[in-house]
Amino acid sequence: MEPITFGQCVKGAWRDGWRYLRHRPAFAVLLPLYAWLSSSVVNVLRPDSTPPFRLLTYVPLGVFALMDSALFSLLIMHAIRFVLLDNDSTKAQPISGPSYWRFLGCTFGLTMLAPVLVCLALVLVFLAMALYAGLMIWLAHTAKTAIAQFPVEAHILIPIVGGGFALFAGGISCFVLTRLSLLHTHVAIGGTLRIREVWTDTRGHCWSIWLIQWCAGLPTLAAWVLVAASDLATGHQGLASLNTHNTLGTALAAFGALYLGAPCSAWLYRRYANTLKASLAR
């Protein structure tokens, strides 16, 4: 069997996205309503920003965000199974409870992984700055001329170090999430968590996976650019315009994730998940 090419992945994602759109057109109709309701509920539940701040007021918003993610994860899982399990019938492949909860846990875990990596990088930034401050104090006590020499350099060096660590954190997060991107697809079709196999299958393919995902999402990006350009051209301002823009952005993101992102994940799995597919067959 010939290997799947880069272009076949992108075209296959678009083709299967269109096929899934024809299979579940009601989802496309309901997505704008979902975006409007979601944005409205978030605006209602968002706590007042005036002091004093109370963490307890964020609980309803957090609960709604979890419920919203759980519902949309079910739609994403259904789309992935539709593409990979070759289900062209009117009845969807049944989703078992354990598979869904594994998929939901995997999705939340990967979502939380990026902030964790960023926090670790921030810790490194603070440690580096503390080390630099300690070095400055030591130099101030050992050489009086250092006081006159280092302040200007400090103002330049600290932002450079902070920006460098921020870029490093973003790059590491993107790299790790891309290397683990096949995991939630494998779980969606009934597999178990196979982190070692996922890491093996994606070795040396990080850039390719990222570029395929980016190219497959170009229609959604183009639509978002048109919406943003339209807002800038008309010069809409005010709260009503902001709410409309947020609703359209949410609808575009949901549409892209369901009809382009999920099929793209399925095709990436077909191209790279050799070890994962072998473990699923056992």
PDB file of C-alpha atoms in Angstrom:
ATOM      1  CA  MET A   1       0.000   0.000   0.000  1.00  0.00           C
ATOM      2  CA  GLU A   2       1.406   3.380  -1.046  1.00  0.00           C
ATOM      3  CA  PRO A   3       1.990   5.943   1.726  1.00  0.00           C
ATOM      4  CA  ILE A   4      -0.470   8.793   2.069  1.00  0.00           C
ATOM      5  CA  THR A   5       0.993  12.089   0.855  1.00  0.00           C
ATOM      6  CA  PHE A   6       0.798  15.574   2.294  1.00  0.00           C
ATOM      7  CA  GLY A   7      -1.669  16.710  -0.375  1.00  0.00           C
ATOM      8  CA  GLN A   8      -3.862  13.652   0.079  1.00  0.00           C
ATOM      9  CA  CYS A   9      -4.207  14.457   3.785  1.00  0.00           C
ATOM     10  CA  VAL A  10      -5.326  18.021   3.123  1.00  0.00           C
ATOM     11  CA  LYS A  11      -7.658  17.140   0.248  1.00  0.00           C
ATOM     12  CA  GLY A  12      -8.978  14.127   2.154  1.00  0.00           C
ATOM     13  CA  ALA A  13      -9.777  16.315   5.167  1.00  0.00           C
ATOM     14  CA  TRP A  14     -11.708  18.749   2.969  1.00  0.00           C
ATOM     15  CA  ARG A  15     -13.516  15.949   1.138  1.00  0.00           C
ATOM     16  CA  ASP A  16     -14.488  14.099   4.311  1.00  0.00           C
ATOM     17  CA  GLY A  17     -15.478  17.369   5.947  1.00  0.00           C
ATOM     18  CA  TRP A  18     -17.890  17.982   3.079  1.00  0.00           C
ATOM     19  CA  ARG A  19     -19.104  14.394   3.304  1.00  0.00           C
ATOM     20  CA  TYR A  20     -19.750  14.768   7.020  1.00  0.00           C
ATOM     21  CA  LEU A  21     -21.514  18.091   6.389  1.00  0.00           C
ATOM     22  CA  ARG A  22     -23.923  16.317   4.038  1.00  0.00           C
ATOM     23  CA  HIS A  23     -24.289  13.501   6.573  1.00  0.00           C
ATOM     24  CA  ARG A  24     -25.044  15.854   9.482  1.00  0.00           C
ATOM     25  CA  PRO A  25     -26.273  19.162   7.959  1.00  0.00           C
ATOM     26  CA  ALA A  26     -28.298  19.934  11.093  1.00  0.00           C
ATOM     27  CA  PHE A  27     -25.069  20.499  13.011  1.00  0.00           C
ATOM     28  CA  ALA A  28     -24.022  23.246  10.579  1.00  0.00           C
ATOM     29  CA  VAL A  29     -27.401  24.942  10.980  1.00  0.00           C
ATOM     30  CA  LEU A  30     -27.306  24.710  14.768  1.00  0.00           C
ATOM     31  CA  LEU A  31     -23.707  25.920  15.163  1.00  0.00           C
ATOM     32  CA  PRO A  32     -24.587  29.652  14.859  1.00  0.00           C
ATOM     33  CA  LEU A  33     -27.344  29.147  17.428  1.00  0.00           C
ATOM     34  CA  TYR A  34     -24.891  27.308  19.654  1.00  0.00           C
ATOM     35  CA  ALA A  35     -22.358  30.145  19.286  1.00  0.00           C
ATOM     36  CA  TRP A  36     -24.966  32.769  20.124  1.00  0.00           C
ATOM     37  CA  LEU A  37     -26.236  30.876  23.169  1.00  0.00           C
ATOM     38  CA  SER A  38     -22.720  30.096  24.364  1.00  0.00           C
ATOM     39  CA  SER A  39     -21.588  33.724  24.063  1.00  0.00           C
ATOM     40  CA  SER A  40     -24.751  34.949  25.787  1.00  0.00           C
ATOM     41  CA  VAL A  41     -24.381  32.525  28.695  1.00  0.00           C
ATOM     42  CA  VAL A  42     -20.704  33.425  29.107  1.00  0.00           C
ATOM     43  CA  ASN A  43     -21.579  37.130  29.194  1.00  0.00           C
ATOM     44  CA  VAL A  44     -24.228  36.487  31.856  1.00  0.00           C
ATOM     45  CA  LEU A  45     -22.033  34.242  33.998  1.00  0.00           C
ATOM     46  CA  ARG A  46     -18.875  36.328  33.732  1.00  0.00           C
ATOM     47  CA  PRO A  47     -18.255  37.911  37.176  1.00  0.00           C
ATOM     48  CA  ASP A  48     -18.095  41.620  37.720  1.00  0.00           C
ATOM     49  CA  SER A  49     -14.549  42.884  37.260  1.00  0.00           C
ATOM     50  CA  THR A  50     -14.787  45.475  39.996  1.00  0.00           C
ATOM     51  CA  PRO A  51     -13.035  44.673  43.323  1.00  0.00           C
ATOM     52  CA  PRO A  52     -13.212  42.786  45.566  1.00  0.00           C
ATOM     53  CA  PHE A  53     -12.552  39.715  43.450  1.00  0.00           C
ATOM     54  CA  ARG A  54     -13.978  36.439  44.692  1.00  0.00           C
ATOM     55  CA  LEU A  55     -12.897  33.156  43.136  1.00  0.00           C
ATOM     56  CA  LEU A  56     -16.240  31.604  44.078  1.00  0.00           C
ATOM     57  CA  THR A  57     -18.001  33.805  41.525  1.00  0.00           C
ATOM     58  CA  TYR A  58     -16.089  32.030  38.740  1.00  0.00           C
ATOM     59  CA  VAL A  59     -17.512  28.607  39.647  1.00  0.00           C
ATOM     60  CA  PRO A  60     -20.707  28.895  37.523  1.00  0.00           C
ATOM     61  CA  LEU A  61     -18.663  30.056  34.541  1.00  0.00           C
ATOM     62  CA  GLY A  62     -16.216  27.189  35.002  1.00  0.00           C
ATOM     63  CA  VAL A  63     -19.030  24.636  35.262  1.00  0.00           C
ATOM     64  CA  PHE A  64     -20.633  25.942  32.074  1.00  0.00           C
ATOM     65  CA  ALA A  65     -17.274  25.865  30.258  1.00  0.00           C
ATOM     66  CA  LEU A  66     -16.782  22.217  31.262  1.00  0.00           C
ATOM     67  CA  MET A  67     -20.298  21.264  30.148  1.00  0.00           C
ATOM     68  CA  ASP A  68     -19.842  23.119  26.878  1.00  0.00           C
ATOM     69  CA  SER A  69     -16.515  21.369  26.216  1.00  0.00           C
ATOM     70  CA  ALA A  70     -18.010  17.975  27.095  1.00  0.00           C
ATOM     71  CA  LEU A  71     -20.866  18.442  24.626  1.00  0.00           C
ATOM     72  CA  PHE A  72     -18.667  19.671  21.793  1.00  0.00           C
ATOM     73  CA  SER A  73     -16.145  16.887  22.440  1.00  0.00           C
ATOM     74  CA  LEU A  74     -18.933  14.412  21.745  1.00  0.00           C
ATOM     75  CA  LEU A  75     -19.533  16.027  18.343  1.00  0.00           C
ATOM     76  CA  ILE A  76     -15.803  15.975  17.525  1.00  0.00           C
ATOM     77  CA  MET A  77     -15.566  12.326  18.546  1.00  0.00           C
ATOM     78  CA  HIS A  78     -18.558  11.474  16.350  1.00  0.00           C
ATOM     79  CA  ALA A  79     -16.954  13.198  13.336  1.00  0.00           C
ATOM     80  CA  ILE A  80     -13.632  11.374  13.830  1.00  0.00           C
ATOM     81  CA  ARG A  81     -15.374   8.012  14.077  1.00  0.00           C
ATOM     82  CA  PHE A  82     -17.440   8.812  10.989  1.00  0.00           C
ATOM     83  CA  VAL A  83     -14.288   9.360   8.916  1.00  0.00           C
ATOM     84  CA  LEU A  84     -12.077   6.582  10.291  1.00  0.00           C
ATOM     85  CA  LEU A  85     -14.701   3.860  10.682  1.00  0.00           C
ATOM     86  CA  ASP A  86     -16.040   4.403   7.146  1.00  0.00           C
ATOM     87  CA  ASN A  87     -19.598   4.811   8.300  1.00  0.00           C
ATOM     88  CA  ASP A  88     -21.710   6.065   5.392  1.00  0.00           C
ATOM     89  CA  SER A  89     -25.007   4.877   6.796  1.00  0.00           C
ATOM     90  CA  THR A  90     -27.607   7.114   8.360  1.00  0.00           C
ATOM     91  CA  LYS A  91     -26.874   5.601  11.783  1.00  0.00           C
ATOM     92  CA  ALA A  92     -23.730   6.718  13.546  1.00  0.00           C
ATOM     93  CA  GLN A  93     -21.207   4.297  14.907  1.00  0.00           C
ATOM     94  CA  PRO A  94     -22.170   3.714  18.544  1.00  0.00           C
ATOM     95  CA  ILE A  95     -19.986   5.514  21.081  1.00  0.00           C
ATOM     96  CA  SER A  96     -19.428   3.549  24.242  1.00  0.00           C
ATOM     97  CA  GLY A  97     -19.311   5.256  27.621  1.00  0.00           C
ATOM     98  CA  PRO A  98     -15.701   4.302  28.466  1.00  0.00           C
ATOM     99  CA  SER A  99     -14.457   5.502  25.066  1.00  0.00           C
ATOM    100  CA  TYR A 100     -16.170   8.857  25.477  1.00  0.00           C
ATOM    101  CA  TRP A 101     -14.857   9.438  28.982  1.00  0.00           C
ATOM    102  CA  ARG A 102     -11.340   8.481  27.879  1.00  0.00           C
ATOM    103  CA  PHE A 103     -11.665  10.888  24.950  1.00  0.00           C
ATOM    104  CA  LEU A 104     -12.955  13.655  27.214  1.00  0.00           C
ATOM    105  CA  GLY A 105     -10.174  13.103  29.731  1.00  0.00           C
ATOM    106  CA  CYS A 106      -7.574  13.018  26.975  1.00  0.00           C
ATOM    107  CA  THR A 107      -8.925  16.267  25.485  1.00  0.00           C
ATOM    108  CA  PHE A 108      -8.918  18.053  28.832  1.00  0.00           C
ATOM    109  CA  GLY A 109      -5.470  16.689  29.631  1.00  0.00           C
ATOM    110  CA  LEU A 110      -3.957  17.953  26.380  1.00  0.00           C
ATOM    111  CA  THR A 111      -5.726  21.299  26.833  1.00  0.00           C
ATOM    112  CA  MET A 112      -4.251  21.747  30.300  1.00  0.00           C
ATOM    113  CA  LEU A 113      -0.793  20.637  29.220  1.00  0.00           C
ATOM    114  CA  ALA A 114       0.003  23.916  27.433  1.00  0.00           C
ATOM    115  CA  PRO A 115      -0.675  26.153  30.486  1.00  0.00           C
ATOM    116  CA  VAL A 116       1.383  23.791  32.641  1.00  0.00           C
ATOM    117  CA  LEU A 117       4.338  24.084  30.279  1.00  0.00           C
ATOM    118  CA  VAL A 118       3.954  27.875  30.165  1.00  0.00           C
ATOM    119  CA  CYS A 119       3.873  28.032  33.980  1.00  0.00           C
ATOM    120  CA  LEU A 120       7.047  25.990  34.147  1.00  0.00           C
ATOM    121  CA  ALA A 121       8.693  28.388  31.730  1.00  0.00           C
ATOM    122  CA  LEU A 122       7.539  31.355  33.847  1.00  0.00           C
ATOM    123  CA  VAL A 123       9.143  29.727  36.873  1.00  0.00           C
ATOM    124  CA  LEU A 124      12.375  29.548  34.893  1.00  0.00           C
ATOM    125  CA  VAL A 125      11.986  33.245  34.009  1.00  0.00           C
ATOM    126  CA  PHE A 126      11.571  34.231  37.660  1.00  0.00           C
ATOM    127  CA  LEU A 127      14.538  32.081  38.647  1.00  0.00           C
ATOM    128  CA  ALA A 128      16.667  33.664  35.924  1.00  0.00           C
ATOM    129  CA  MET A 129      15.634  37.156  36.987  1.00  0.00           C
ATOM    130  CA  ALA A 130      16.281  36.351  40.644  1.00  0.00           C
ATOM    131  CA  LEU A 131      19.702  35.004  39.706  1.00  0.00           C
ATOM    132  CA  TYR A 132      20.419  38.125  37.700  1.00  0.00           C
ATOM    133  CA  ALA A 133      19.261  40.367  40.583  1.00  0.00           C
ATOM    134  CA  GLY A 134      21.504  38.448  42.960  1.00  0.00           C
ATOM    135  CA  LEU A 135      24.394  38.888  40.561  1.00  0.00           C
ATOM    136  CA  MET A 136      23.738  42.635  40.392  1.00  0.00           C
ATOM    137  CA  ILE A 137      23.696  42.927  44.189  1.00  0.00           C
ATOM    138  CA  TRP A 138      26.931  40.974  44.466  1.00  0.00           C
ATOM    139  CA  LEU A 139      28.601  43.165  41.838  1.00  0.00           C
ATOM    140  CA  ALA A 140      27.331  46.309  43.593  1.00  0.00           C
ATOM    141  CA  HIS A 141      29.009  45.201  46.789  1.00  0.00           C
ATOM    142  CA  THR A 142      32.256  44.113  45.138  1.00  0.00           C
ATOM    143  CA  ALA A 143      32.787  46.864  42.593  1.00  0.00           C
ATOM    144  CA  LYS A 144      31.420  50.391  42.844  1.00  0.00           C
ATOM    145  CA  THR A 145      31.806  50.942  39.113  1.00  0.00           C
ATOM    146  CA  ALA A 146      29.347  48.132  38.385  1.00  0.00           C
ATOM    147  CA  ILE A 147      26.501  50.309  39.657  1.00  0.00           C
ATOM    148  CA  ALA A 148      27.108  52.764  36.857  1.00  0.00           C
ATOM    149  CA  GLN A 149      27.665  50.140  34.187  1.00  0.00           C
ATOM    150  CA  PHE A 150      24.797  47.652  34.601  1.00  0.00           C
ATOM    151  CA  PRO A 151      21.491  49.553  34.998  1.00  0.00           C
ATOM    152  CA  VAL A 152      21.114  50.309  31.263  1.00  0.00           C
ATOM    153  CA  GLU A 153      22.026  46.747  30.362  1.00  0.00           C
ATOM    154  CA  ALA A 154      19.534  45.434  32.912  1.00  0.00           C
ATOM    155  CA  HIS A 155      16.666  47.310  31.258  1.00  0.00           C
ATOM    156  CA  ILE A 156      17.612  45.733  27.936  1.00  0.00           C
ATOM    157  CA  LEU A 157      18.516  42.255  29.124  1.00  0.00           C
ATOM    158  CA  ILE A 158      15.468  41.517  31.297  1.00  0.00           C
ATOM    159  CA  PRO A 159      12.863  41.980  28.480  1.00  0.00           C
ATOM    160  CA  ILE A 160      15.052  39.961  26.119  1.00  0.00           C
ATOM    161  CA  VAL A 161      15.351  37.122  28.627  1.00  0.00           C
ATOM    162  CA  GLY A 162      11.616  37.232  29.388  1.00  0.00           C
ATOM    163  CA  GLY A 163      10.656  37.283  25.709  1.00  0.00           C
ATOM    164  CA  GLY A 164      13.093  34.476  24.969  1.00  0.00           C
ATOM    165  CA  PHE A 165      11.609  32.264  27.667  1.00  0.00           C
ATOM    166  CA  ALA A 166       8.078  33.101  26.467  1.00  0.00           C
ATOM    167  CA  LEU A 167       8.974  32.039  22.917  1.00  0.00           C
ATOM    168  CA  PHE A 168      10.681  28.953  24.289  1.00  0.00           C
ATOM    169  CA  ALA A 169       7.562  28.046  26.308  1.00  0.00           C
ATOM    170  CA  GLY A 170       5.295  28.561  23.305  1.00  0.00           C
ATOM    171  CA  GLY A 171       7.547  26.482  21.081  1.00  0.00           C
ATOM    172  CA  ILE A 172       7.794  23.635  23.586  1.00  0.00           C
ATOM    173  CA  SER A 173       4.011  23.652  24.093  1.00  0.00           C
ATOM    174  CA  CYS A 174       3.364  23.577  20.348  1.00  0.00           C
ATOM    175  CA  PHE A 175       5.926  20.794  19.865  1.00  0.00           C
ATOM    176  CA  VAL A 176       4.565  18.569  22.654  1.00  0.00           C
ATOM    177  CA  LEU A 177       0.916  19.055  21.667  1.00  0.00           C
ATOM    178  CA  THR A 178       1.722  18.318  18.019  1.00  0.00           C
ATOM    179  CA  ARG A 179       3.634  15.161  18.953  1.00  0.00           C
ATOM    180  CA  LEU A 180       0.631  14.002  21.027  1.00  0.00           C
ATOM    181  CA  SER A 181      -2.013  15.067  18.504  1.00  0.00           C
ATOM    182  CA  LEU A 182      -2.747  11.487  17.385  1.00  0.00           C
ATOM    183  CA  LEU A 183      -3.665  10.423  20.905  1.00  0.00           C
ATOM    184  CA  HIS A 184      -7.207  11.789  21.064  1.00  0.00           C
ATOM    185  CA  THR A 185      -7.942  10.366  17.598  1.00  0.00           C
ATOM    186  CA  HIS A 186      -6.799   6.938  18.700  1.00  0.00           C
ATOM    187  CA  VAL A 187      -8.964   7.136  21.820  1.00  0.00           C
ATOM    188  CA  ALA A 188     -11.964   8.341  19.775  1.00  0.00           C
ATOM    189  CA  ILE A 189     -12.113   5.090  17.796  1.00  0.00           C
ATOM    190  CA  GLY A 190     -11.926   2.918  20.898  1.00  0.00           C
ATOM    191  CA  GLY A 191      -8.201   2.764  21.644  1.00  0.00           C
ATOM    192  CA  THR A 192      -6.536   3.210  24.991  1.00  0.00           C
ATOM    193  CA  LEU A 193      -4.007   5.827  26.054  1.00  0.00           C
ATOM    194  CA  ARG A 194      -0.780   4.886  24.261  1.00  0.00           C
ATOM    195  CA  ILE A 195       1.553   7.808  24.845  1.00  0.00           C
ATOM    196  CA  ARG A 196       4.743   5.891  24.012  1.00  0.00           C
ATOM    197  CA  GLU A 197       3.286   4.652  20.707  1.00  0.00           C
ATOM    198  CA  VAL A 198       2.047   8.139  19.834  1.00  0.00           C
ATOM    199  CA  TRP A 199       5.473   9.610  20.526  1.00  0.00           C
ATOM    200  CA  THR A 200       7.044   6.936  18.340  1.00  0.00           C
ATOM    201  CA  ASP A 201       4.651   7.461  15.425  1.00  0.00           C
ATOM    202  CA  THR A 202       5.105  11.237  15.376  1.00  0.00           C
ATOM    203  CA  ARG A 203       8.903  11.216  15.695  1.00  0.00           C
ATOM    204  CA  GLY A 204      10.362  13.344  12.902  1.00  0.00           C
ATOM    205  CA  HIS A 205       6.919  14.439  11.660  1.00  0.00           C
ATOM    206  CA  CYS A 206       6.185  17.436  13.898  1.00  0.00           C
ATOM    207  CA  TRP A 207       6.517  20.058  11.173  1.00  0.00           C
ATOM    208  CA  SER A 208       4.567  17.963   8.678  1.00  0.00           C
ATOM    209  CA  ILE A 209       1.683  17.419  11.117  1.00  0.00           C
ATOM    210  CA  TRP A 210       1.570  21.101  12.013  1.00  0.00           C
ATOM    211  CA  LEU A 211       1.605  22.200   8.345  1.00  0.00           C
ATOM    212  CA  ILE A 212      -1.143  19.740   7.387  1.00  0.00           C
ATOM    213  CA  GLN A 213      -3.333  21.030  10.210  1.00  0.00           C
ATOM    214  CA  TRP A 214      -2.644  24.612   9.183  1.00  0.00           C
ATOM    215  CA  CYS A 215      -3.349  23.988   5.487  1.00  0.00           C
ATOM    216  CA  ALA A 216      -6.531  22.034   6.230  1.00  0.00           C
ATOM    217  CA  GLY A 217      -7.787  24.938   8.341  1.00  0.00           C
ATOM    218  CA  LEU A 218      -7.189  27.573   5.643  1.00  0.00           C
ATOM    219  CA  PRO A 219     -10.914  27.879   4.720  1.00  0.00           C
ATOM    220  CA  THR A 220     -11.797  28.714   8.313  1.00  0.00           C
ATOM    221  CA  LEU A 221      -8.882  31.153   8.546  1.00  0.00           C
ATOM    222  CA  ALA A 222      -9.950  32.844   5.303  1.00  0.00           C
ATOM    223  CA  ALA A 223     -13.524  33.210   6.577  1.00  0.00           C
ATOM    224  CA  TRP A 224     -12.273  34.682   9.849  1.00  0.00           C
ATOM    225  CA  VAL A 225     -10.070  37.184   7.972  1.00  0.00           C
ATOM    226  CA  LEU A 226     -13.060  38.248   5.843  1.00  0.00           C
ATOM    227  CA  VAL A 227     -15.179  38.812   8.962  1.00  0.00           C
ATOM    228  CA  ALA A 228     -12.404  40.804  10.642  1.00  0.00           C
ATOM    229  CA  ALA A 229     -11.789  42.854   7.488  1.00  0.00           C
ATOM    230  CA  SER A 230     -15.512  43.560   7.192  1.00  0.00           C
ATOM    231  CA  ASP A 231     -15.623  44.828  10.772  1.00  0.00           C
ATOM    232  CA  LEU A 232     -12.620  47.082  10.163  1.00  0.00           C
ATOM    233  CA  ALA A 233     -14.028  48.390   6.887  1.00  0.00           C
ATOM    234  CA  THR A 234     -17.427  49.271   8.332  1.00  0.00           C
ATOM    235  CA  GLY A 235     -15.871  50.690  11.482  1.00  0.00           C
ATOM    236  CA  HIS A 236     -18.366  49.023  13.812  1.00  0.00           C
ATOM    237  CA  GLN A 237     -17.876  49.904  17.432  1.00  0.00           C
ATOM    238  CA  GLY A 238     -19.655  49.325  20.684  1.00  0.00           C
ATOM    239  CA  LEU A 239     -20.830  46.411  22.771  1.00  0.00           C
ATOM    240  CA  ALA A 240     -23.328  45.090  20.218  1.00  0.00           C
ATOM    241  CA  SER A 241     -20.654  44.898  17.518  1.00  0.00           C
ATOM    242  CA  LEU A 242     -18.266  43.156  19.922  1.00  0.00           C
ATOM    243  CA  ASN A 243     -20.895  40.546  20.847  1.00  0.00           C
ATOM    244  CA  THR A 244     -21.658  39.939  17.158  1.00  0.00           C
ATOM    245  CA  HIS A 245     -17.962  39.522  16.386  1.00  0.00           C
ATOM    246  CA  ASN A 246     -17.536  37.079  19.299  1.00  0.00           C
ATOM    247  CA  THR A 247     -20.562  35.067  18.144  1.00  0.00           C
ATOM    248  CA  LEU A 248     -19.273  34.842  14.574  1.00  0.00           C
ATOM    249  CA  GLY A 249     -15.813  33.922  15.836  1.00  0.00           C
ATOM    250  CA  THR A 250     -17.227  31.170  18.045  1.00  0.00           C
ATOM    251  CA  ALA A 251     -19.370  29.839  15.181  1.00  0.00           C
ATOM    252  CA  LEU A 252     -16.411  29.806  12.765  1.00  0.00           C
ATOM    253  CA  ALA A 253     -14.180  28.089  15.315  1.00  0.00           C
ATOM    254  CA  ALA A 254     -16.832  25.439  16.005  1.00  0.00           C
ATOM    255  CA  PHE A 255     -17.486  24.872  12.301  1.00  0.00           C
ATOM    256  CA  GLY A 256     -13.767  24.593  11.548  1.00  0.00           C
ATOM    257  CA  ALA A 257     -13.126  22.200  14.430  1.00  0.00           C
ATOM    258  CA  LEU A 258     -16.048  19.932  13.502  1.00  0.00           C
ATOM    259  CA  TYR A 259     -15.920  19.881   9.698  1.00  0.00           C
ATOM    260  CA  LEU A 260     -12.193  20.461   9.095  1.00  0.00           C
ATOM    261  CA  GLY A 261     -10.264  19.759  12.298  1.00  0.00           C
ATOM    262  CA  ALA A 262     -11.821  16.371  13.041  1.00  0.00           C
ATOM    263  CA  PRO A 263     -11.435  15.003   9.462  1.00  0.00           C
ATOM    264  CA  CYS A 264      -7.858  16.346   9.400  1.00  0.00           C
ATOM    265  CA  SER A 265      -7.098  14.474  12.637  1.00  0.00           C
ATOM    266  CA  ALA A 266      -8.495  11.315  11.061  1.00  0.00           C
ATOM    267  CA  TRP A 267      -6.266  11.657   8.001  1.00  0.00           C
ATOM    268  CA  LEU A 268      -3.201  12.369  10.116  1.00  0.00           C
ATOM    269  CA  TYR A 269      -3.987   9.181  11.998  1.00  0.00           C
ATOM    270  CA  ARG A 270      -4.198   7.268   8.723  1.00  0.00           C
ATOM    271  CA  ARG A 271      -0.847   8.637   7.587  1.00  0.00           C
ATOM    272  CA  TYR A 272       1.267   8.374  10.725  1.00  0.00           C
ATOM    273  CA  ALA A 273      -0.333   6.063  13.297  1.00  0.00           C
ATOM    274  CA  ASN A 274       1.374   2.822  12.297  1.00  0.00           C
ATOM    275  CA  THR A 275       2.287   1.683  15.808  1.00  0.00           C
ATOM    276  CA  LEU A 276      -1.062   2.848  17.189  1.00  0.00           C
ATOM    277  CA  LYS A 277      -3.034   0.930  14.579  1.00  0.00           C
ATOM    278  CA  ALA A 278      -1.006  -2.174  15.334  1.00  0.00           C
ATOM    279  CA  SER A 279      -1.800  -1.846  19.049  1.00  0.00           C
ATOM    280  CA  LEU A 280      -5.498  -1.381  18.238  1.00  0.00           C
ATOM    281  CA  ALA A 281      -5.533  -4.575  16.187  1.00  0.00           C
ATOM    282  CA  ARG A 282      -4.128  -6.618  19.079  1.00  0.00           C
TER     283      ARG A 282
END
